[in-house]
Amino acid sequence: MLRLADFAAVIFDMDGLVLDTESTYFIAWQQAASAMGYDFSDEFCRALSGLHYQDIEPRLLEYCGAEFDLQIFNRLSGEFWRDYVNAHGINIKHGFTGMLELLINQNMPYCLATNSLMVNALECLELAGIDDVFPIIITRDHVQYGKPEPDIFLKAAEVLQVDISRCLVLEDSHAGIVAASRAGAVSVFIPSTAQVDPLTVELSDLVVNDLAQLANVISA
């Protein structure tokens, strides 16, 4: 059984774990694809979950064909995304507030480690109203390789000044869990989609439904 007291720090992913951004990305991608005459299935969008855009682009070309115009897609999806979040905001995932209170009450260091670029991460956090919550934010800008490579989590541990093996990494995507495993961290998988890769579960140290359940488990 995992206990919070056994760790020196907690590392949060952002998209799909702290913020319900993935649903907003899926909507924007599908709207942009439709405007270009393509159809992105929900399954295809979910397969891109947790990847940095640098890794998403080859998947788009493989799915749509070499003639797919990435520049137009990037522009359109960005416009559709901004229109959507400006109208609807970005929701915080269930249980995050309680988990944060637990960490603060236990004086447990924590940080955010995301595949997003810093400018995008800060924008999302601001739209969700929690731009002042994380004292440390590690993004794709800080490392050579994004998830599923371990670099982001290793950098987070370095900044936190703790050994990665004493970090509890909270992730919702396969790419994130693979990165945590490669880094040597203890990982908790909190799926953000109904379909779960069995390999993701196998690589995880714990699987829970949401952050509220996790807070109950690790504080017991």
PDB file of C-alpha atoms in Angstrom:
ATOM      1  CA  MET A   1       0.000   0.000   0.000  1.00  0.00           C
ATOM      2  CA  LEU A   2       1.316   3.442  -0.926  1.00  0.00           C
ATOM      3  CA  ARG A   3       1.481   6.010   1.863  1.00  0.00           C
ATOM      4  CA  LEU A   4       2.206   9.691   1.410  1.00  0.00           C
ATOM      5  CA  ALA A   5       4.668   9.582   4.311  1.00  0.00           C
ATOM      6  CA  ASP A   6       6.910   7.239   2.296  1.00  0.00           C
ATOM      7  CA  PHE A   7       7.656   9.901  -0.325  1.00  0.00           C
ATOM      8  CA  ALA A   8       9.671  13.110  -0.467  1.00  0.00           C
ATOM      9  CA  ALA A   9       7.649  14.870  -3.192  1.00  0.00           C
ATOM     10  CA  VAL A  10       4.621  14.550  -5.468  1.00  0.00           C
ATOM     11  CA  ILE A  11       4.736  15.334  -9.187  1.00  0.00           C
ATOM     12  CA  PHE A  12       1.515  16.159 -11.027  1.00  0.00           C
ATOM     13  CA  ASP A  13       0.900  15.889 -14.748  1.00  0.00           C
ATOM     14  CA  MET A  14      -1.373  18.667 -16.047  1.00  0.00           C
ATOM     15  CA  ASP A  15      -3.495  17.689 -19.057  1.00  0.00           C
ATOM     16  CA  GLY A  16      -6.160  15.186 -18.060  1.00  0.00           C
ATOM     17  CA  LEU A  17      -4.848  14.897 -14.507  1.00  0.00           C
ATOM     18  CA  VAL A  18      -5.150  18.350 -12.928  1.00  0.00           C
ATOM     19  CA  LEU A  19      -7.075  20.020 -15.742  1.00  0.00           C
ATOM     20  CA  ASP A  20      -9.733  18.654 -18.056  1.00  0.00           C
ATOM     21  CA  THR A  21      -7.895  20.088 -21.041  1.00  0.00           C
ATOM     22  CA  GLU A  22      -7.890  16.947 -23.133  1.00  0.00           C
ATOM     23  CA  SER A  23     -11.595  17.176 -23.881  1.00  0.00           C
ATOM     24  CA  THR A  24     -11.064  20.755 -25.102  1.00  0.00           C
ATOM     25  CA  TYR A  25      -8.158  19.653 -27.315  1.00  0.00           C
ATOM     26  CA  PHE A  26     -10.250  16.840 -28.788  1.00  0.00           C
ATOM     27  CA  ILE A  27     -13.067  19.260 -29.653  1.00  0.00           C
ATOM     28  CA  ALA A  28     -10.639  21.695 -31.303  1.00  0.00           C
ATOM     29  CA  TRP A  29      -8.833  18.954 -33.244  1.00  0.00           C
ATOM     30  CA  GLN A  30     -12.103  17.521 -34.534  1.00  0.00           C
ATOM     31  CA  GLN A  31     -13.431  20.944 -35.524  1.00  0.00           C
ATOM     32  CA  ALA A  32     -10.199  21.802 -37.342  1.00  0.00           C
ATOM     33  CA  ALA A  33     -10.111  18.436 -39.099  1.00  0.00           C
ATOM     34  CA  SER A  34     -13.733  18.814 -40.165  1.00  0.00           C
ATOM     35  CA  ALA A  35     -13.047  22.285 -41.576  1.00  0.00           C
ATOM     36  CA  MET A  36     -10.252  20.707 -43.654  1.00  0.00           C
ATOM     37  CA  GLY A  37     -12.440  17.858 -44.884  1.00  0.00           C
ATOM     38  CA  TYR A  38     -11.160  15.160 -42.532  1.00  0.00           C
ATOM     39  CA  ASP A  39     -12.824  13.162 -39.776  1.00  0.00           C
ATOM     40  CA  PHE A  40     -11.022  12.509 -36.488  1.00  0.00           C
ATOM     41  CA  SER A  41     -12.601   9.731 -34.456  1.00  0.00           C
ATOM     42  CA  ASP A  42     -12.744   9.917 -30.667  1.00  0.00           C
ATOM     43  CA  GLU A  43     -10.490   6.851 -30.596  1.00  0.00           C
ATOM     44  CA  PHE A  44      -7.831   8.579 -32.697  1.00  0.00           C
ATOM     45  CA  CYS A  45      -7.891  11.654 -30.462  1.00  0.00           C
ATOM     46  CA  ARG A  46      -7.527   9.491 -27.360  1.00  0.00           C
ATOM     47  CA  ALA A  47      -4.500   7.778 -28.930  1.00  0.00           C
ATOM     48  CA  LEU A  48      -2.758  11.166 -28.973  1.00  0.00           C
ATOM     49  CA  SER A  49      -3.385  11.717 -25.272  1.00  0.00           C
ATOM     50  CA  GLY A  50      -0.326  12.744 -23.279  1.00  0.00           C
ATOM     51  CA  LEU A  51       1.960  13.210 -26.282  1.00  0.00           C
ATOM     52  CA  HIS A  52       3.846  16.403 -27.029  1.00  0.00           C
ATOM     53  CA  TYR A  53       2.796  18.040 -30.276  1.00  0.00           C
ATOM     54  CA  GLN A  54       6.175  17.240 -31.805  1.00  0.00           C
ATOM     55  CA  ASP A  55       5.204  13.580 -31.458  1.00  0.00           C
ATOM     56  CA  ILE A  56       1.599  14.167 -32.535  1.00  0.00           C
ATOM     57  CA  GLU A  57       2.503  15.572 -35.968  1.00  0.00           C
ATOM     58  CA  PRO A  58       3.824  12.260 -37.393  1.00  0.00           C
ATOM     59  CA  ARG A  59       0.668  10.533 -36.152  1.00  0.00           C
ATOM     60  CA  LEU A  60      -1.451  13.113 -37.981  1.00  0.00           C
ATOM     61  CA  LEU A  61       0.423  12.535 -41.240  1.00  0.00           C
ATOM     62  CA  GLU A  62       0.148   8.771 -40.831  1.00  0.00           C
ATOM     63  CA  TYR A  63      -3.607   9.020 -40.158  1.00  0.00           C
ATOM     64  CA  CYS A  64      -4.473  11.625 -42.807  1.00  0.00           C
ATOM     65  CA  GLY A  65      -1.802  11.154 -45.454  1.00  0.00           C
ATOM     66  CA  ALA A  66       1.345  13.029 -46.438  1.00  0.00           C
ATOM     67  CA  GLU A  67      -0.721  15.781 -48.103  1.00  0.00           C
ATOM     68  CA  PHE A  68      -2.280  16.809 -44.774  1.00  0.00           C
ATOM     69  CA  ASP A  69      -1.376  20.480 -44.158  1.00  0.00           C
ATOM     70  CA  LEU A  70      -0.018  20.630 -40.599  1.00  0.00           C
ATOM     71  CA  GLN A  71       0.383  24.407 -40.693  1.00  0.00           C
ATOM     72  CA  ILE A  72      -3.281  24.989 -41.498  1.00  0.00           C
ATOM     73  CA  PHE A  73      -4.351  22.380 -38.947  1.00  0.00           C
ATOM     74  CA  ASN A  74      -2.228  23.988 -36.233  1.00  0.00           C
ATOM     75  CA  ARG A  75      -3.701  27.412 -36.951  1.00  0.00           C
ATOM     76  CA  LEU A  76      -7.300  26.215 -37.100  1.00  0.00           C
ATOM     77  CA  SER A  77      -7.114  23.966 -34.047  1.00  0.00           C
ATOM     78  CA  GLY A  78      -5.525  26.803 -32.072  1.00  0.00           C
ATOM     79  CA  GLU A  79      -8.313  29.176 -33.082  1.00  0.00           C
ATOM     80  CA  PHE A  80     -11.064  26.670 -32.325  1.00  0.00           C
ATOM     81  CA  TRP A  81      -9.459  25.792 -28.983  1.00  0.00           C
ATOM     82  CA  ARG A  82      -9.150  29.404 -27.880  1.00  0.00           C
ATOM     83  CA  ASP A  83     -12.741  30.160 -28.903  1.00  0.00           C
ATOM     84  CA  TYR A  84     -13.952  27.185 -26.880  1.00  0.00           C
ATOM     85  CA  VAL A  85     -11.986  27.809 -23.677  1.00  0.00           C
ATOM     86  CA  ASN A  86     -12.685  31.538 -23.724  1.00  0.00           C
ATOM     87  CA  ALA A  87     -16.380  30.686 -23.818  1.00  0.00           C
ATOM     88  CA  HIS A  88     -16.347  27.729 -21.417  1.00  0.00           C
ATOM     89  CA  GLY A  89     -13.113  27.959 -19.408  1.00  0.00           C
ATOM     90  CA  ILE A  90     -11.176  24.858 -18.347  1.00  0.00           C
ATOM     91  CA  ASN A  91     -12.464  22.620 -15.591  1.00  0.00           C
ATOM     92  CA  ILE A  92     -10.319  21.338 -12.732  1.00  0.00           C
ATOM     93  CA  LYS A  93     -10.435  17.572 -12.348  1.00  0.00           C
ATOM     94  CA  HIS A  94     -12.380  16.065  -9.463  1.00  0.00           C
ATOM     95  CA  GLY A  95     -10.340  15.651  -6.294  1.00  0.00           C
ATOM     96  CA  PHE A  96      -7.511  18.031  -7.102  1.00  0.00           C
ATOM     97  CA  THR A  97      -8.432  20.609  -4.463  1.00  0.00           C
ATOM     98  CA  GLY A  98      -8.589  17.967  -1.735  1.00  0.00           C
ATOM     99  CA  MET A  99      -5.313  16.409  -2.860  1.00  0.00           C
ATOM    100  CA  LEU A 100      -3.644  19.811  -2.786  1.00  0.00           C
ATOM    101  CA  GLU A 101      -4.922  20.485   0.731  1.00  0.00           C
ATOM    102  CA  LEU A 102      -3.550  17.121   1.869  1.00  0.00           C
ATOM    103  CA  LEU A 103      -0.085  17.917   0.506  1.00  0.00           C
ATOM    104  CA  ILE A 104      -0.047  21.395   2.033  1.00  0.00           C
ATOM    105  CA  ASN A 105      -1.205  20.088   5.421  1.00  0.00           C
ATOM    106  CA  GLN A 106       1.533  17.431   5.342  1.00  0.00           C
ATOM    107  CA  ASN A 107       4.199  19.928   4.196  1.00  0.00           C
ATOM    108  CA  MET A 108       4.833  17.709   1.183  1.00  0.00           C
ATOM    109  CA  PRO A 109       6.724  19.369  -1.703  1.00  0.00           C
ATOM    110  CA  TYR A 110       4.958  19.140  -5.059  1.00  0.00           C
ATOM    111  CA  CYS A 111       5.280  20.413  -8.606  1.00  0.00           C
ATOM    112  CA  LEU A 112       3.755  20.268 -12.071  1.00  0.00           C
ATOM    113  CA  ALA A 113       5.532  18.380 -14.879  1.00  0.00           C
ATOM    114  CA  THR A 114       3.875  18.636 -18.282  1.00  0.00           C
ATOM    115  CA  ASN A 115       4.612  17.946 -21.932  1.00  0.00           C
ATOM    116  CA  SER A 116       3.090  21.334 -22.742  1.00  0.00           C
ATOM    117  CA  LEU A 117       5.229  24.375 -23.459  1.00  0.00           C
ATOM    118  CA  MET A 118       5.453  26.863 -20.598  1.00  0.00           C
ATOM    119  CA  VAL A 119       3.404  29.545 -22.364  1.00  0.00           C
ATOM    120  CA  ASN A 120       0.606  27.035 -23.014  1.00  0.00           C
ATOM    121  CA  ALA A 121       0.717  25.553 -19.512  1.00  0.00           C
ATOM    122  CA  LEU A 122       0.468  28.988 -17.895  1.00  0.00           C
ATOM    123  CA  GLU A 123      -2.439  29.917 -20.159  1.00  0.00           C
ATOM    124  CA  CYS A 124      -4.335  26.737 -19.249  1.00  0.00           C
ATOM    125  CA  LEU A 125      -3.709  27.187 -15.521  1.00  0.00           C
ATOM    126  CA  GLU A 126      -4.902  30.788 -15.728  1.00  0.00           C
ATOM    127  CA  LEU A 127      -8.052  29.813 -17.619  1.00  0.00           C
ATOM    128  CA  ALA A 128      -8.759  27.286 -14.857  1.00  0.00           C
ATOM    129  CA  GLY A 129      -8.093  29.883 -12.141  1.00  0.00           C
ATOM    130  CA  ILE A 130      -5.167  28.037 -10.546  1.00  0.00           C
ATOM    131  CA  ASP A 131      -2.172  29.839 -12.057  1.00  0.00           C
ATOM    132  CA  ASP A 132      -0.778  30.543  -8.564  1.00  0.00           C
ATOM    133  CA  VAL A 133      -1.022  26.986  -7.199  1.00  0.00           C
ATOM    134  CA  PHE A 134       2.222  25.337  -8.353  1.00  0.00           C
ATOM    135  CA  PRO A 135       5.482  26.749  -6.952  1.00  0.00           C
ATOM    136  CA  ILE A 136       7.468  24.728  -9.523  1.00  0.00           C
ATOM    137  CA  ILE A 137       6.404  24.081 -13.122  1.00  0.00           C
ATOM    138  CA  ILE A 138       8.531  21.882 -15.391  1.00  0.00           C
ATOM    139  CA  THR A 139       7.574  21.930 -19.074  1.00  0.00           C
ATOM    140  CA  ARG A 140       8.747  20.661 -22.447  1.00  0.00           C
ATOM    141  CA  ASP A 141      10.912  23.800 -22.719  1.00  0.00           C
ATOM    142  CA  HIS A 142      13.163  22.564 -19.933  1.00  0.00           C
ATOM    143  CA  VAL A 143      14.256  19.237 -21.433  1.00  0.00           C
ATOM    144  CA  GLN A 144      15.551  17.722 -24.647  1.00  0.00           C
ATOM    145  CA  TYR A 145      12.868  15.053 -24.917  1.00  0.00           C
ATOM    146  CA  GLY A 146       9.252  14.986 -23.767  1.00  0.00           C
ATOM    147  CA  LYS A 147       7.246  12.091 -22.401  1.00  0.00           C
ATOM    148  CA  PRO A 148       7.374   9.097 -22.897  1.00  0.00           C
ATOM    149  CA  GLU A 149      11.070   9.779 -22.330  1.00  0.00           C
ATOM    150  CA  PRO A 150      11.908  10.280 -18.623  1.00  0.00           C
ATOM    151  CA  ASP A 151      13.545  13.711 -18.956  1.00  0.00           C
ATOM    152  CA  ILE A 152      10.690  15.836 -17.619  1.00  0.00           C
ATOM    153  CA  PHE A 153      10.324  13.817 -14.428  1.00  0.00           C
ATOM    154  CA  LEU A 154      14.065  13.640 -13.875  1.00  0.00           C
ATOM    155  CA  LYS A 155      14.241  17.421 -14.253  1.00  0.00           C
ATOM    156  CA  ALA A 156      11.370  17.836 -11.798  1.00  0.00           C
ATOM    157  CA  ALA A 157      13.166  15.701  -9.195  1.00  0.00           C
ATOM    158  CA  GLU A 158      16.335  17.711  -9.750  1.00  0.00           C
ATOM    159  CA  VAL A 159      14.546  21.016  -9.159  1.00  0.00           C
ATOM    160  CA  LEU A 160      12.708  19.592  -6.150  1.00  0.00           C
ATOM    161  CA  GLN A 161      16.124  18.394  -4.885  1.00  0.00           C
ATOM    162  CA  VAL A 162      14.893  14.895  -4.143  1.00  0.00           C
ATOM    163  CA  ASP A 163      15.787  11.501  -5.570  1.00  0.00           C
ATOM    164  CA  ILE A 164      13.380  10.463  -8.330  1.00  0.00           C
ATOM    165  CA  SER A 165      12.841   7.119  -6.583  1.00  0.00           C
ATOM    166  CA  ARG A 166      11.228   9.032  -3.695  1.00  0.00           C
ATOM    167  CA  CYS A 167       8.844  10.920  -5.984  1.00  0.00           C
ATOM    168  CA  LEU A 168       5.199   9.935  -6.425  1.00  0.00           C
ATOM    169  CA  VAL A 169       4.201  10.712 -10.019  1.00  0.00           C
ATOM    170  CA  LEU A 170       0.514  11.169 -10.830  1.00  0.00           C
ATOM    171  CA  GLU A 171      -0.403  10.531 -14.459  1.00  0.00           C
ATOM    172  CA  ASP A 172      -3.432   9.899 -16.658  1.00  0.00           C
ATOM    173  CA  SER A 173      -1.800   8.859 -19.940  1.00  0.00           C
ATOM    174  CA  HIS A 174       0.202   5.925 -21.247  1.00  0.00           C
ATOM    175  CA  ALA A 175       3.035   8.219 -22.343  1.00  0.00           C
ATOM    176  CA  GLY A 176       3.228   9.702 -18.857  1.00  0.00           C
ATOM    177  CA  ILE A 177       3.277   6.358 -17.094  1.00  0.00           C
ATOM    178  CA  VAL A 178       5.993   5.085 -19.438  1.00  0.00           C
ATOM    179  CA  ALA A 179       8.033   8.221 -18.691  1.00  0.00           C
ATOM    180  CA  ALA A 180       7.610   7.746 -14.938  1.00  0.00           C
ATOM    181  CA  SER A 181       8.620   4.102 -15.209  1.00  0.00           C
ATOM    182  CA  ARG A 182      11.716   4.943 -17.244  1.00  0.00           C
ATOM    183  CA  ALA A 183      12.641   7.655 -14.751  1.00  0.00           C
ATOM    184  CA  GLY A 184      12.457   5.237 -11.821  1.00  0.00           C
ATOM    185  CA  ALA A 185       9.616   7.002 -10.018  1.00  0.00           C
ATOM    186  CA  VAL A 186       6.668   5.415  -8.244  1.00  0.00           C
ATOM    187  CA  SER A 187       3.608   6.100 -10.378  1.00  0.00           C
ATOM    188  CA  VAL A 188      -0.139   6.337  -9.912  1.00  0.00           C
ATOM    189  CA  PHE A 189      -2.322   5.922 -12.987  1.00  0.00           C
ATOM    190  CA  ILE A 190      -5.594   7.868 -12.984  1.00  0.00           C
ATOM    191  CA  PRO A 191      -7.174   7.178 -16.396  1.00  0.00           C
ATOM    192  CA  SER A 192      -8.793  10.136 -18.133  1.00  0.00           C
ATOM    193  CA  THR A 193     -10.493   7.945 -20.748  1.00  0.00           C
ATOM    194  CA  ALA A 194     -12.717   4.886 -20.521  1.00  0.00           C
ATOM    195  CA  GLN A 195     -10.389   2.739 -22.632  1.00  0.00           C
ATOM    196  CA  VAL A 196      -7.226   1.740 -20.797  1.00  0.00           C
ATOM    197  CA  ASP A 197      -4.141   0.050 -22.217  1.00  0.00           C
ATOM    198  CA  PRO A 198      -3.341  -3.029 -20.079  1.00  0.00           C
ATOM    199  CA  LEU A 199       0.359  -2.193 -20.423  1.00  0.00           C
ATOM    200  CA  THR A 200      -0.255   1.161 -18.737  1.00  0.00           C
ATOM    201  CA  VAL A 201      -1.811  -0.605 -15.781  1.00  0.00           C
ATOM    202  CA  GLU A 202       1.055  -3.107 -15.666  1.00  0.00           C
ATOM    203  CA  LEU A 203       3.649  -0.309 -15.549  1.00  0.00           C
ATOM    204  CA  SER A 204       1.817   1.564 -12.787  1.00  0.00           C
ATOM    205  CA  ASP A 205       2.321   1.044  -9.076  1.00  0.00           C
ATOM    206  CA  LEU A 206      -1.284   1.973  -8.311  1.00  0.00           C
ATOM    207  CA  VAL A 207      -4.457   2.610 -10.337  1.00  0.00           C
ATOM    208  CA  VAL A 208      -7.296   4.731  -8.944  1.00  0.00           C
ATOM    209  CA  ASN A 209     -10.377   6.421 -10.363  1.00  0.00           C
ATOM    210  CA  ASP A 210      -9.569  10.003  -9.422  1.00  0.00           C
ATOM    211  CA  LEU A 211      -7.501  12.242  -7.154  1.00  0.00           C
ATOM    212  CA  ALA A 212     -10.114  12.099  -4.425  1.00  0.00           C
ATOM    213  CA  GLN A 213      -9.740   8.324  -4.180  1.00  0.00           C
ATOM    214  CA  LEU A 214      -5.966   8.659  -4.237  1.00  0.00           C
ATOM    215  CA  ALA A 215      -5.995  11.154  -1.360  1.00  0.00           C
ATOM    216  CA  ASN A 216      -8.027   8.690   0.716  1.00  0.00           C
ATOM    217  CA  VAL A 217      -5.695   5.793  -0.115  1.00  0.00           C
ATOM    218  CA  ILE A 218      -2.338   7.473   0.580  1.00  0.00           C
ATOM    219  CA  SER A 219      -3.480   9.250   3.748  1.00  0.00           C
ATOM    220  CA  ALA A 220      -4.869   6.078   5.340  1.00  0.00           C
TER     221      ALA A 220
END
